XYZ file of C-alpha atoms in Angstrom:
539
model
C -83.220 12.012 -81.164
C -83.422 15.847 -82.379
C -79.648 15.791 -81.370
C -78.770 12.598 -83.665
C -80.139 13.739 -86.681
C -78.232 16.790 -86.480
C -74.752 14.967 -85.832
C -76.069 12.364 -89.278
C -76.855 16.170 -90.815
C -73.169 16.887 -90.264
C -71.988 13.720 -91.428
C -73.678 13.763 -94.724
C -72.414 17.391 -95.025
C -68.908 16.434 -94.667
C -69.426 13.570 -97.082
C -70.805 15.938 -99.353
C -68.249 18.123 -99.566
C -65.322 15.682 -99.609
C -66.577 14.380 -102.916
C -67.121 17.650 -104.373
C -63.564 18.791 -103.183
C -62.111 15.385 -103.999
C -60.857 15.507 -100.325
C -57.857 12.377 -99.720
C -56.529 13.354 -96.042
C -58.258 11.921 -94.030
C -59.766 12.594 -90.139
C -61.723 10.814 -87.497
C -64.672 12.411 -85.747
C -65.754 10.802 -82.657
C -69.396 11.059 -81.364
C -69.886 10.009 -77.958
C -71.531 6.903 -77.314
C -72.370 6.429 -81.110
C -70.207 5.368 -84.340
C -67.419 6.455 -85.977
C -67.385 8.540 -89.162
C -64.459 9.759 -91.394
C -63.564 12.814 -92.616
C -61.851 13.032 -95.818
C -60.173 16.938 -96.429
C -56.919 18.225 -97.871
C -56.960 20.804 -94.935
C -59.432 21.796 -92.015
C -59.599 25.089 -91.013
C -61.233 25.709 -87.489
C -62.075 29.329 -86.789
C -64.540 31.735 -86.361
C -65.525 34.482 -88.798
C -66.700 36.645 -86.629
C -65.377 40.518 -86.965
C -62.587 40.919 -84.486
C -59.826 38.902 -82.767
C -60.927 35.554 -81.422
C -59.174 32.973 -79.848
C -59.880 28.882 -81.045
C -60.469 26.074 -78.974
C -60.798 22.735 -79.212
C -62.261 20.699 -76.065
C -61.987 17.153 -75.624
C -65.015 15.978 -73.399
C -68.167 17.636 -72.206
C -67.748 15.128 -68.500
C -69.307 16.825 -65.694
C -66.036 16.740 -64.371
C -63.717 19.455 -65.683
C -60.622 17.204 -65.009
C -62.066 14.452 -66.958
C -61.752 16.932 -70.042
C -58.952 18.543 -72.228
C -58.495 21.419 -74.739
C -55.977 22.662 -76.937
C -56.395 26.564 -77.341
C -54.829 29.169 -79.878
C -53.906 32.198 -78.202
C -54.275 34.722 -81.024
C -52.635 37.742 -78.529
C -49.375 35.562 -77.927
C -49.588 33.275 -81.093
C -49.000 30.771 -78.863
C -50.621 27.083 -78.237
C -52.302 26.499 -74.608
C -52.656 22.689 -73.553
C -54.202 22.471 -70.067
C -53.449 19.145 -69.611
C -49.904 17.371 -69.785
C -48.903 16.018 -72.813
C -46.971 12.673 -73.019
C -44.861 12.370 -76.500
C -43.865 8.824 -77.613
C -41.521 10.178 -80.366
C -38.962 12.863 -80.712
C -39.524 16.852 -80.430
C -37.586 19.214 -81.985
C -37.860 23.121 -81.226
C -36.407 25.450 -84.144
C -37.477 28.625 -81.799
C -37.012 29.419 -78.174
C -38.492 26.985 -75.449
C -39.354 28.866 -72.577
C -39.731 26.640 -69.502
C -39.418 29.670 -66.887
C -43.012 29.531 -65.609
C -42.925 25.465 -65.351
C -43.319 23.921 -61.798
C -40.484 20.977 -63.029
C -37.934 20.517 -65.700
C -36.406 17.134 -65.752
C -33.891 15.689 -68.378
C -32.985 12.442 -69.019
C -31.759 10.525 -66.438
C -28.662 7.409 -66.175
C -27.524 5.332 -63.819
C -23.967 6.111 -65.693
C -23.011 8.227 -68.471
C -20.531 5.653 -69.221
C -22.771 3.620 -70.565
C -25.279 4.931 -72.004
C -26.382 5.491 -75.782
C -26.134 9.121 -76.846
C -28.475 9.469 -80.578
C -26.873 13.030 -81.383
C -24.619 15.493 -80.176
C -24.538 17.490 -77.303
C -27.443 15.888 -75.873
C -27.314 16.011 -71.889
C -27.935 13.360 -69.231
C -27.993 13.363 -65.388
C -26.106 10.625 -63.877
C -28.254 9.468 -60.809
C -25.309 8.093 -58.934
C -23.220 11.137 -58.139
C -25.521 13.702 -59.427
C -23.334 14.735 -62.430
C -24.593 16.167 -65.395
C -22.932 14.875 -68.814
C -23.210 16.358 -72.817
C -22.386 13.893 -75.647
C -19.387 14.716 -77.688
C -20.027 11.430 -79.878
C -22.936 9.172 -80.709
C -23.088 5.461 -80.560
C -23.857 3.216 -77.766
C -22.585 3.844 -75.869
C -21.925 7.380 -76.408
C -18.688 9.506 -75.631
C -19.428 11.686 -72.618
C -18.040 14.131 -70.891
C -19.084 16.630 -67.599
C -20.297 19.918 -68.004
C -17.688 23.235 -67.860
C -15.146 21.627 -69.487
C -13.298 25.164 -68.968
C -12.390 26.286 -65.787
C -15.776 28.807 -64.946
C -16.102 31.495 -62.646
C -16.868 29.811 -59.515
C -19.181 32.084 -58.058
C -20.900 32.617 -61.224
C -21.324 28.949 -61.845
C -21.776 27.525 -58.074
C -22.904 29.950 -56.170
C -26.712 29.383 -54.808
C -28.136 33.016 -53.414
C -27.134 36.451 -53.540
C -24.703 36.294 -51.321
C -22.861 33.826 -52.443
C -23.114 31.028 -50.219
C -22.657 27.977 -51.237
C -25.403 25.447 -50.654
C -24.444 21.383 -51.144
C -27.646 19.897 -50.308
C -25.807 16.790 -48.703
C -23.659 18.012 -46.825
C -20.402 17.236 -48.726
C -18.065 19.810 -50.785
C -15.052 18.020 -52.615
C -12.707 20.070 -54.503
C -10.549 17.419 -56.792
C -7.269 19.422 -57.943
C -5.284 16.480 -59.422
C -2.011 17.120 -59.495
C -2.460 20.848 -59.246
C -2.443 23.154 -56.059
C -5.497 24.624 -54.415
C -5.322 27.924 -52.855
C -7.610 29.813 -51.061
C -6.703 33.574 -50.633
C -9.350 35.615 -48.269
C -9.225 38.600 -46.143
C -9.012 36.915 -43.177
C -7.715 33.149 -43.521
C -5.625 31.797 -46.337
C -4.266 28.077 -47.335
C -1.232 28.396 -49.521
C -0.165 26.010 -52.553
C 2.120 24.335 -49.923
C -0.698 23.581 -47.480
C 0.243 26.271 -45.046
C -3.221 27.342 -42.987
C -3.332 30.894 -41.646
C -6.660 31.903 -39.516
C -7.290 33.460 -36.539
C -9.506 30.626 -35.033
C -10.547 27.522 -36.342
C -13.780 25.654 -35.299
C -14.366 22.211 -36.072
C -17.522 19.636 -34.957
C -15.839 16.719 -36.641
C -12.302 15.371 -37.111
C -9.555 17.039 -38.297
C -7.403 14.760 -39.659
C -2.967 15.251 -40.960
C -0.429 13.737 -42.262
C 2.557 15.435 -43.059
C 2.004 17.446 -39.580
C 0.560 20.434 -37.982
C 1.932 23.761 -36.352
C 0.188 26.195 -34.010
C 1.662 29.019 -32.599
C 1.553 32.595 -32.295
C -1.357 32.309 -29.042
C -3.251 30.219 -26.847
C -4.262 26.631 -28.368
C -6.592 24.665 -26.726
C -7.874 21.486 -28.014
C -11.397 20.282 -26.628
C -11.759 23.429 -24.782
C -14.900 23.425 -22.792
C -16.078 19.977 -25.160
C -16.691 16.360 -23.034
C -15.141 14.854 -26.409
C -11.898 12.782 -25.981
C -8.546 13.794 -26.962
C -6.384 10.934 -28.575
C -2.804 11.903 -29.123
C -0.775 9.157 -31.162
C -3.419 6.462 -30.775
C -4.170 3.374 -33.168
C -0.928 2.343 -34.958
C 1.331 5.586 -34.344
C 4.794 4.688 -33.277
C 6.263 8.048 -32.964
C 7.258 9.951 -30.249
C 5.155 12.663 -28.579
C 6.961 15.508 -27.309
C 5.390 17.912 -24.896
C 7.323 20.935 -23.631
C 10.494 22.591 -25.194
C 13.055 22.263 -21.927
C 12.273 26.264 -21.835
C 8.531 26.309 -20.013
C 6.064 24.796 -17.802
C 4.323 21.637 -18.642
C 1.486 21.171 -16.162
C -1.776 18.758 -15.902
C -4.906 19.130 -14.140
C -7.683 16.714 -14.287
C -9.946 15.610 -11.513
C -8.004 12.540 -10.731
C -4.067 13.242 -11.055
C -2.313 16.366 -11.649
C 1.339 17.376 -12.451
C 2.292 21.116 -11.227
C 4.914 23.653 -13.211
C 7.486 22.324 -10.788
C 6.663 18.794 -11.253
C 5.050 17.408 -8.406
C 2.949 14.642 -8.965
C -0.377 14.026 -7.265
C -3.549 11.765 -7.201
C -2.026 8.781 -9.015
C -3.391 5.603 -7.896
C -0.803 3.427 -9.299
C 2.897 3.293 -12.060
C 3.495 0.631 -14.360
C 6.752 0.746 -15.552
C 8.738 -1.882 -17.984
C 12.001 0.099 -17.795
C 13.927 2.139 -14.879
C 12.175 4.316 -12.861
C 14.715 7.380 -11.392
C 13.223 9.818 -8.587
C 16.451 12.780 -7.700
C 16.810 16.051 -6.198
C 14.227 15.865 -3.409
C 12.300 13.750 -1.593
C 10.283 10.683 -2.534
C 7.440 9.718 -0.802
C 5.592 6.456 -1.696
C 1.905 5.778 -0.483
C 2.787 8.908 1.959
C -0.465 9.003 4.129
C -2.027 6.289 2.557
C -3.394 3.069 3.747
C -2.592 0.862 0.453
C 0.203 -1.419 0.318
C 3.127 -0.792 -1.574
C 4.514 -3.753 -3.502
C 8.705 -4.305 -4.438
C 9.404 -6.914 -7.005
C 6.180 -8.582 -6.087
C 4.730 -11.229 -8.865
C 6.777 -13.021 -10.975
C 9.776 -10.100 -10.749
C 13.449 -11.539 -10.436
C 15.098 -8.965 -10.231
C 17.295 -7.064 -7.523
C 16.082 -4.770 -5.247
C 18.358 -2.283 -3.858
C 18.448 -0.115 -0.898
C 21.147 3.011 -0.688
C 24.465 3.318 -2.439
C 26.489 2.390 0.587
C 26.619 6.452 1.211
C 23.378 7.055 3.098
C 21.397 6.031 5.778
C 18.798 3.503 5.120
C 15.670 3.079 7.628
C 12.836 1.179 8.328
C 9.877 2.149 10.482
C 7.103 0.126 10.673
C 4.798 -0.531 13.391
C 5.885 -4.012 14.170
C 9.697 -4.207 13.332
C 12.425 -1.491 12.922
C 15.976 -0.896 11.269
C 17.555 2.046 12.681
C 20.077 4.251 10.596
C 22.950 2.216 12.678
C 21.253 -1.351 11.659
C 19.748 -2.091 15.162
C 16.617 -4.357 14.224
C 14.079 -3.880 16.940
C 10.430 -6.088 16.879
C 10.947 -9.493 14.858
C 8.851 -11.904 15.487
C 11.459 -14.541 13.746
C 14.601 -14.823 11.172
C 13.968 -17.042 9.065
C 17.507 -18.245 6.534
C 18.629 -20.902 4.173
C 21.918 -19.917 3.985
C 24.546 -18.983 6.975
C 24.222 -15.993 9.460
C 27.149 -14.264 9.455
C 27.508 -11.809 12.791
C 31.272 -11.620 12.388
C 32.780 -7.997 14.054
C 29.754 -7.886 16.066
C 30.743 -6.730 19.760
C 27.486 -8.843 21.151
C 24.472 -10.986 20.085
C 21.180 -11.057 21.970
C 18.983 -13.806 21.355
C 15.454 -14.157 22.570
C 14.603 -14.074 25.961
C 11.925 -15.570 28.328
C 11.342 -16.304 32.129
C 10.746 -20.360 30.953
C 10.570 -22.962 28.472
C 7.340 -21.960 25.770
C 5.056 -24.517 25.194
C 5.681 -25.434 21.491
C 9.127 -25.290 19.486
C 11.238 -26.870 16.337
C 14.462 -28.520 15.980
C 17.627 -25.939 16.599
C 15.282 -23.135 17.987
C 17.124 -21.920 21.032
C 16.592 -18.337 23.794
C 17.862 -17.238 27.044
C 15.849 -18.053 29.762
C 16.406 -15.262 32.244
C 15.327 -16.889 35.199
C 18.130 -19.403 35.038
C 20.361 -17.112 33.628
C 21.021 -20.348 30.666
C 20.965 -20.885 26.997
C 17.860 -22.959 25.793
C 17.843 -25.575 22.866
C 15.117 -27.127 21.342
C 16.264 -30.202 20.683
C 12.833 -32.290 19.228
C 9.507 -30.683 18.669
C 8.355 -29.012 21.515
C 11.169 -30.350 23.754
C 13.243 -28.011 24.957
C 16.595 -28.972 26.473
C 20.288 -27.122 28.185
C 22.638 -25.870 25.126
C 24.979 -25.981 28.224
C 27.019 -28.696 29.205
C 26.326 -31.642 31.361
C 26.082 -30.807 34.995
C 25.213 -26.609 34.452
C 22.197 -26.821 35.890
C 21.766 -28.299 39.766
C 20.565 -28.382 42.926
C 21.798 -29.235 46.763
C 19.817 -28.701 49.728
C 19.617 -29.974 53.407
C 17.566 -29.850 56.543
C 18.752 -29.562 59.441
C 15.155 -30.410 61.970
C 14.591 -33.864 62.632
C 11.066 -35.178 60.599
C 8.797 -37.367 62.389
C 6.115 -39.681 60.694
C 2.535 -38.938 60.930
C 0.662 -41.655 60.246
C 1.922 -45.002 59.672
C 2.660 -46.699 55.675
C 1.103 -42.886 54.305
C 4.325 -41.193 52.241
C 4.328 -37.436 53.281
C 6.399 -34.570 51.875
C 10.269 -33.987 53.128
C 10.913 -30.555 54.053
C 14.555 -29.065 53.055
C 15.383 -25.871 55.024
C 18.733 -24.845 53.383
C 19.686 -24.558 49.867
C 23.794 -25.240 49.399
C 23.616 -24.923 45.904
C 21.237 -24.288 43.302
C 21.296 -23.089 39.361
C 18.461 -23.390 36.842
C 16.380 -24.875 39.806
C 13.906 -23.358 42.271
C 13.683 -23.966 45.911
C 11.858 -21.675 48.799
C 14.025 -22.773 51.888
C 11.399 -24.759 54.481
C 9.384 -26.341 51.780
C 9.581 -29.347 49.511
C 8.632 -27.928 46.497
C 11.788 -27.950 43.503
C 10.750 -26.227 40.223
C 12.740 -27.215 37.380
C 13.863 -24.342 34.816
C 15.550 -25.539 32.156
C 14.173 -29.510 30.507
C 16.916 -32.744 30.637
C 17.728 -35.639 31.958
C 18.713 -35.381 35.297
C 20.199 -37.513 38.204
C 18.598 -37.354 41.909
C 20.376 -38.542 44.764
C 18.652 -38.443 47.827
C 19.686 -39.538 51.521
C 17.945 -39.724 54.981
C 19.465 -40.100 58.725
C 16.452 -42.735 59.834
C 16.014 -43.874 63.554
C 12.981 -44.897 65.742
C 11.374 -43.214 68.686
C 11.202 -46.198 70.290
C 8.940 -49.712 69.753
C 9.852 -52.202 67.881
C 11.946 -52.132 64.417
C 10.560 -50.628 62.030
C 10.592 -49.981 57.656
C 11.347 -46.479 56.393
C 11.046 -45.560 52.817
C 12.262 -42.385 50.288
C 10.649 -41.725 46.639
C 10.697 -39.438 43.867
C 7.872 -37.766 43.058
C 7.297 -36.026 39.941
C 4.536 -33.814 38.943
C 2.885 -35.496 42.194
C 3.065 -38.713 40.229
C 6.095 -41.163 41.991
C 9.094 -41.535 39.359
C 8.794 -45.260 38.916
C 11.615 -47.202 40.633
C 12.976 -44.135 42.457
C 11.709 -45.730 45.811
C 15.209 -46.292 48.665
C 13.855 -48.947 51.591
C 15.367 -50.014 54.750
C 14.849 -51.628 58.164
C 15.247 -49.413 61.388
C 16.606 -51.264 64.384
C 17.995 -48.647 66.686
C 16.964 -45.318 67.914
C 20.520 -43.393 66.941
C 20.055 -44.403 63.300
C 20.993 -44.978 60.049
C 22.179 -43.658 56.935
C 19.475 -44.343 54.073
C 20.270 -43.127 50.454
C 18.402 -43.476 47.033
C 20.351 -42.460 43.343
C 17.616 -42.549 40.008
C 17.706 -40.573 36.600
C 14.552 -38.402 35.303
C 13.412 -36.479 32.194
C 12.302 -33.174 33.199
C 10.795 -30.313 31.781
C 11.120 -26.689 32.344
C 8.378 -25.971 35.036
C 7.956 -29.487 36.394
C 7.878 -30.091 40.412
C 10.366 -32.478 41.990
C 9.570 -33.715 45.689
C 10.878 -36.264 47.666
C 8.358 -37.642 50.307
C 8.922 -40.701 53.520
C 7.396 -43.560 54.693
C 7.574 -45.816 57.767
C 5.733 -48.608 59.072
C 4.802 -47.285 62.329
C 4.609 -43.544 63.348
C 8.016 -44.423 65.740
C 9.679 -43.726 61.993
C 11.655 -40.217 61.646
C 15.101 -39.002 60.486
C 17.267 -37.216 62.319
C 20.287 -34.823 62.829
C 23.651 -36.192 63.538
C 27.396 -36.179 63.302
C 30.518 -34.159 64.546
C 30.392 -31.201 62.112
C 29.540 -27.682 62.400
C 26.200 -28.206 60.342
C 24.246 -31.499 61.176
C 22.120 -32.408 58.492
C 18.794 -35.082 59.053
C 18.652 -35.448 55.153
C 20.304 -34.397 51.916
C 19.022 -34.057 47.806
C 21.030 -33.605 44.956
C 20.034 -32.777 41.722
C 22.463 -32.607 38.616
C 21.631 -32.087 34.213
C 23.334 -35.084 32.759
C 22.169 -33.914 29.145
C-alpha cells in the first residue's frame, strides 16, 4: 500500500507540474498491474545530477527473469546508445553517420526471389536475389525497379573474389562459371596457361569428372595415359559420333593388353573368343590359324549367309584333315561316310573310280545305291528299299556242280540233303565241294535246274522225288517226281525260278518211296556224273 501512494505521489507531481509548465507533449507511464496515467511535458530530461560522469538507463521490467526484461542505456564514454535486446523497426531508418556493424553476429539485406521484379523505393538500394545468389543495386525506382549486378567495372579479381590470405578461391557449392560473352578468357600462370584460342599448356592434368571437347584435343610431347590405374570406363566415339577413330600413325607400335584379348607390336592377335564382320575380312603374309587348339566349332557361311565360300586361288594346295574324312593336297578324299548330290557327278579324266566295298549285301539300302562286293568280285545295285540286286547282266552270276558217288535213300518218303562233290563252275555263288550247302552272294531272280540218275536196289518199283529248298523252307512248286522201274535207271530233271538274296542257302534234297531208291553214276564219258545243279541270274 506504502508503495501505491508513492506511485499516486508521483502522479499528482507530474500533474502538478504540467499545469504550471503548460506542458502539451504528451507521455504514457505504465505501472505494473495498476492504471494508466499521462504525462503531459514539452521535453523530459532523464539524468542524474550527481557530480561526475554517469551513464542513463532506462529498464523495461523488474521480471525475475532477466530475459523477460529490456533497457535502453546511454553510454556517456562512447556517446553511444546500448539496446540489449533486438529491436524490430516497422518503418524506415535512415543513418546520416557511420553504421558500424563489425562486431554483429549477422548482417542480412533484403532479400528477392528476382531482381527483375522487384520494386526498388530509391536509388542504389541493394537486394540479394535468392535464386542464383546475386546481389543487385537500383539504378531507377518504380516497380519494378531498374537493376543491375554489382562491379559493373571489371574489379581486381583477387581483390574482389578472393576468400583467405592466400588467395584461394572458395565457391561454397562447388561450381565456378566464368561467362566471357563474346570475349576471350585467358589464363596466364607460371606453370599452365590457356590461350585466347583455347590452346591448354600444363604439365599434368588431373580430372575426377568428365572432360568434355568439341572442336578437338591434342596431347603430345610425353606419355598420355587415360584411366591410368582408375576402374572407370573409357568411351572413345560413343553415343551419336560418326567419325572415324584413328589409332597409330603407320610410323609405331599399336599394341593392346587386357585380361581377355591382346594385340602385340607385330600384330598378333590373341584371346578373342569370336569376329563379327559385315564387310571382307583379309588375313596375308603369314599364317592363319582359326580355332588353332581349340575345341569350339568354327562356322563358314552358317545362318542365313548366301554367299560364296572360296577355297585357294587355283595356285595353292588346299587340305582337309579331320578326324573322320580327308582331302589330300592331290584331291584324294579318304573317310566319307556318303556323297550326297542333286546335280551330276562329273569324274571325267579320272584314270579309276572306286566305289564302296563289302564282303555281302548290307541289310538296309535306297533306290540307285550300289558297291562292290568283294567276295563275288560284282557290282551291287539297290534296286527297291533294302533289296539289293546284280548291276551286271543277266546270267553273270552262276553255279554248276556234280557228284560223282552214287546216293542211297535212308529212310523211306523222308527228303534228305543231295551231296555235290565237284564244282564245274561257279561265280557270285558259294559251294564247299562234298556238301549241299550253296550260299548266294549277290540278290536276283534266278533259274535252278536240277537232274538225278535214279534206279532201285532191287524190290519192287518205286517213286523218287527232287526239291528246292530255300532257307530250309521248300521253294513251292520246285518239286521233279518220277516212277523207278529198273535197277540201271533213269534220267530225272526239275527246271524252277527263285528270288534270292545275298546270303540265302540253296539245297536240293531226295525222296523215294522205299529205301531201294538212290541215284547213280552212269554213261560212256570220262567223268560219270549221278546228279547235276545249275544255277543262273536271270535279272
Amino acid at each position: 500500500m506504502i508503495a501505491r501512494q508513492i506511485r499516486y505521489l508521483a502522479i499528482l507531481f507530474f500533474l502538478c507540474c504540467s499545469s504550471v509548465f503548460s506542458v502539451h507533449a504528451s507521455a504514457r507511464i505504465v505501472f505494473q498491474d495498476d492504471d494508466l496515467a499521462d504525462v503531459f511535458s514539452p521535453g523530459l530530461v532523464l539524468g542524474s545530477n550527481d557530480a561526475g560522469v554517469e551513464d542513463t538507463s532506462i529498464v523495461f521490467g523488474k521480471d525475475p527473469v532477466p530475459t523477460n526484461n529490456g533497457s535502453i542505456r546511454w553510454d556517456i564514454a562512447s556517446s553511444k546508445f546500448q539496446i540489449d535486446r533486438n529491436v524490430q523497426i516497422s518503418g524506415g531508418i535512415k543513418v546520416t553517420g557511420s553504421a558500424d556493424f563489425s562486431t554483429s553476429t549477422q548482417t542480412r539485406i533484403r532479400e528477392v526471389a528476382s531482381a527483375a521484379a522487384a520494386t526498388c523505393t530509391n536509388v542504389n538500394e541493394i537486394v540479394l536475389q535468392t535464386s542464383d545468389g546475386k546481389v543487385f543495386y537500383c539504378l531507377a525506382t518504380g516497380s519494378p525497379g531498374t537493376w543491375t549486378t554489382i562491379s559493373a567495372t571489371i574489379p581486381n579479381f583477387e581483390a574482389v573474389y578472393a576468400s583467405d590470405a592466400f588467395k584461394n578461391l572458395d565457391t561454397g557449392n562447388g561450381i565456378f562459371t566464368v561467362t566471357t560473352g563474346t570475349n576471350d578468357f585467358v589464363v596466364d600462370s607460371n606453370d599452365w596457361n590457356v590461350d585466347a584460342a583455347g590452346n591448354f599448356d600444363a604439365a599434368t592434368v588431373t580430372s575426377h569428372g568428365l572432360i568434355t571437347g568439341q572442336a578437338g584435343a591434342t596431347v603430345s610431347g610425353g606419355v598420355t595415359s587415360i584411366n591410368n590405374s582408375s576402374n572407370f570406363v573409357t568411351n572413345i566415339n560413343t553415343g551419336t559420333s560418326t567419325g572415324q577413330v584413328n589409332v597409330g600413325g603407320n610410323a609405331n607400335c599399336v599394341k593392346v593388353d587386357s585380361n581377355t584379348w591382346d594385340v602385340s607390336c607385330a600384330g598378333a592377335v590373341t584371346g578373342l573368343t569370336g569376329i563379327v564382320s559385315t564387310g571382307v575380312k583379309t588375313f596375308t603374309g603369314g599364317i592363319t590359324s582359326i580355332n588353332a587348339s581349340s575345341n569350339f566349332a568354327t562356322n563358314i557361311n552358317t545362318g542365313t549367309s548366301t554367299g560364296q565360300v572360296s577355297l585357294g586361288g587355283n595356285a595353292n594346295c588346299v587340305q582337309v584333315d579331320s578326324n573322320t574324312w580327308d582331302v589330300s593336297c592331290a584331291g584324294v578324299f579318304s573317310g566319307l561316310t556318303g556323297i550326297t548330290s542333286t546335280g551330276a557327278i562329273n569324274f571325267t579324266g579320272a584314270t579309276s573310280f572306286r566305289m564302296p566295298q563289302a564282303a555281302s549285301d548290307p541289310l538296309t539300302c535306297l533306290p540307285g545305291q550300289q558297291y562292290f562286293n568283294t567276295t563275288t568280285a560284282t557290282i551291287r545295285l539297290c534296286k527297291s528299299t533294302d533289296t539289293w540286286g546284280s548291276s551286271g547282266a543277266a546270267g553273270s552270276n552262276y553255279v554248276f556242280a556234280y557228284d560223282t558217288t552214287t546216293q542211297s535213300v535212308a529212310a523211306a518218303n523222308t527228303f534228305q540233303d543231295v551231296i555235290y562233290d565237284s564244282n564245274g563252275l561257279i561265280n557270285g555263288w558259294s559251294h564247299t565241294p562234298g556238301t549241299s550247302v550253296f550260299t548266294a552272294a549277290v540278290s536276283g531272280i534266278y533259274m535252278v535246274n536240277m537232274t538225278g540218275r535214279v534206279a532201285k536196289a532191287g524190290g519192287a518199283n518205286t517213286t523218287l522225288s527232287f526239291r528246292g529248298l530255300l532257307n530250309g523252307a521248300e521253294v513251292p512248286g520246285s518239286q521233279a517226281y518220277g516212277t523207278i522201274a529198273g535197277s540201271s535207271g533213269d534220267t530225272l530233271s526239275g527246271n524252277f525260278i527263285v528270288q534270292v538274296n545275298a546270303g540265302d542257302v540253296l539245297k536240293i534234297q531226295m525222296a523215294a518211296g522205299t529205301v531201294q531208291g538212290q541215284i547213280v553214276p552212269g554213261g560212256q564219258g570220262t567223268t560219270l556224273p549221278s546228279t547235276q545243279l545249275s544255277v543262273w541270274r536271270l535279272d
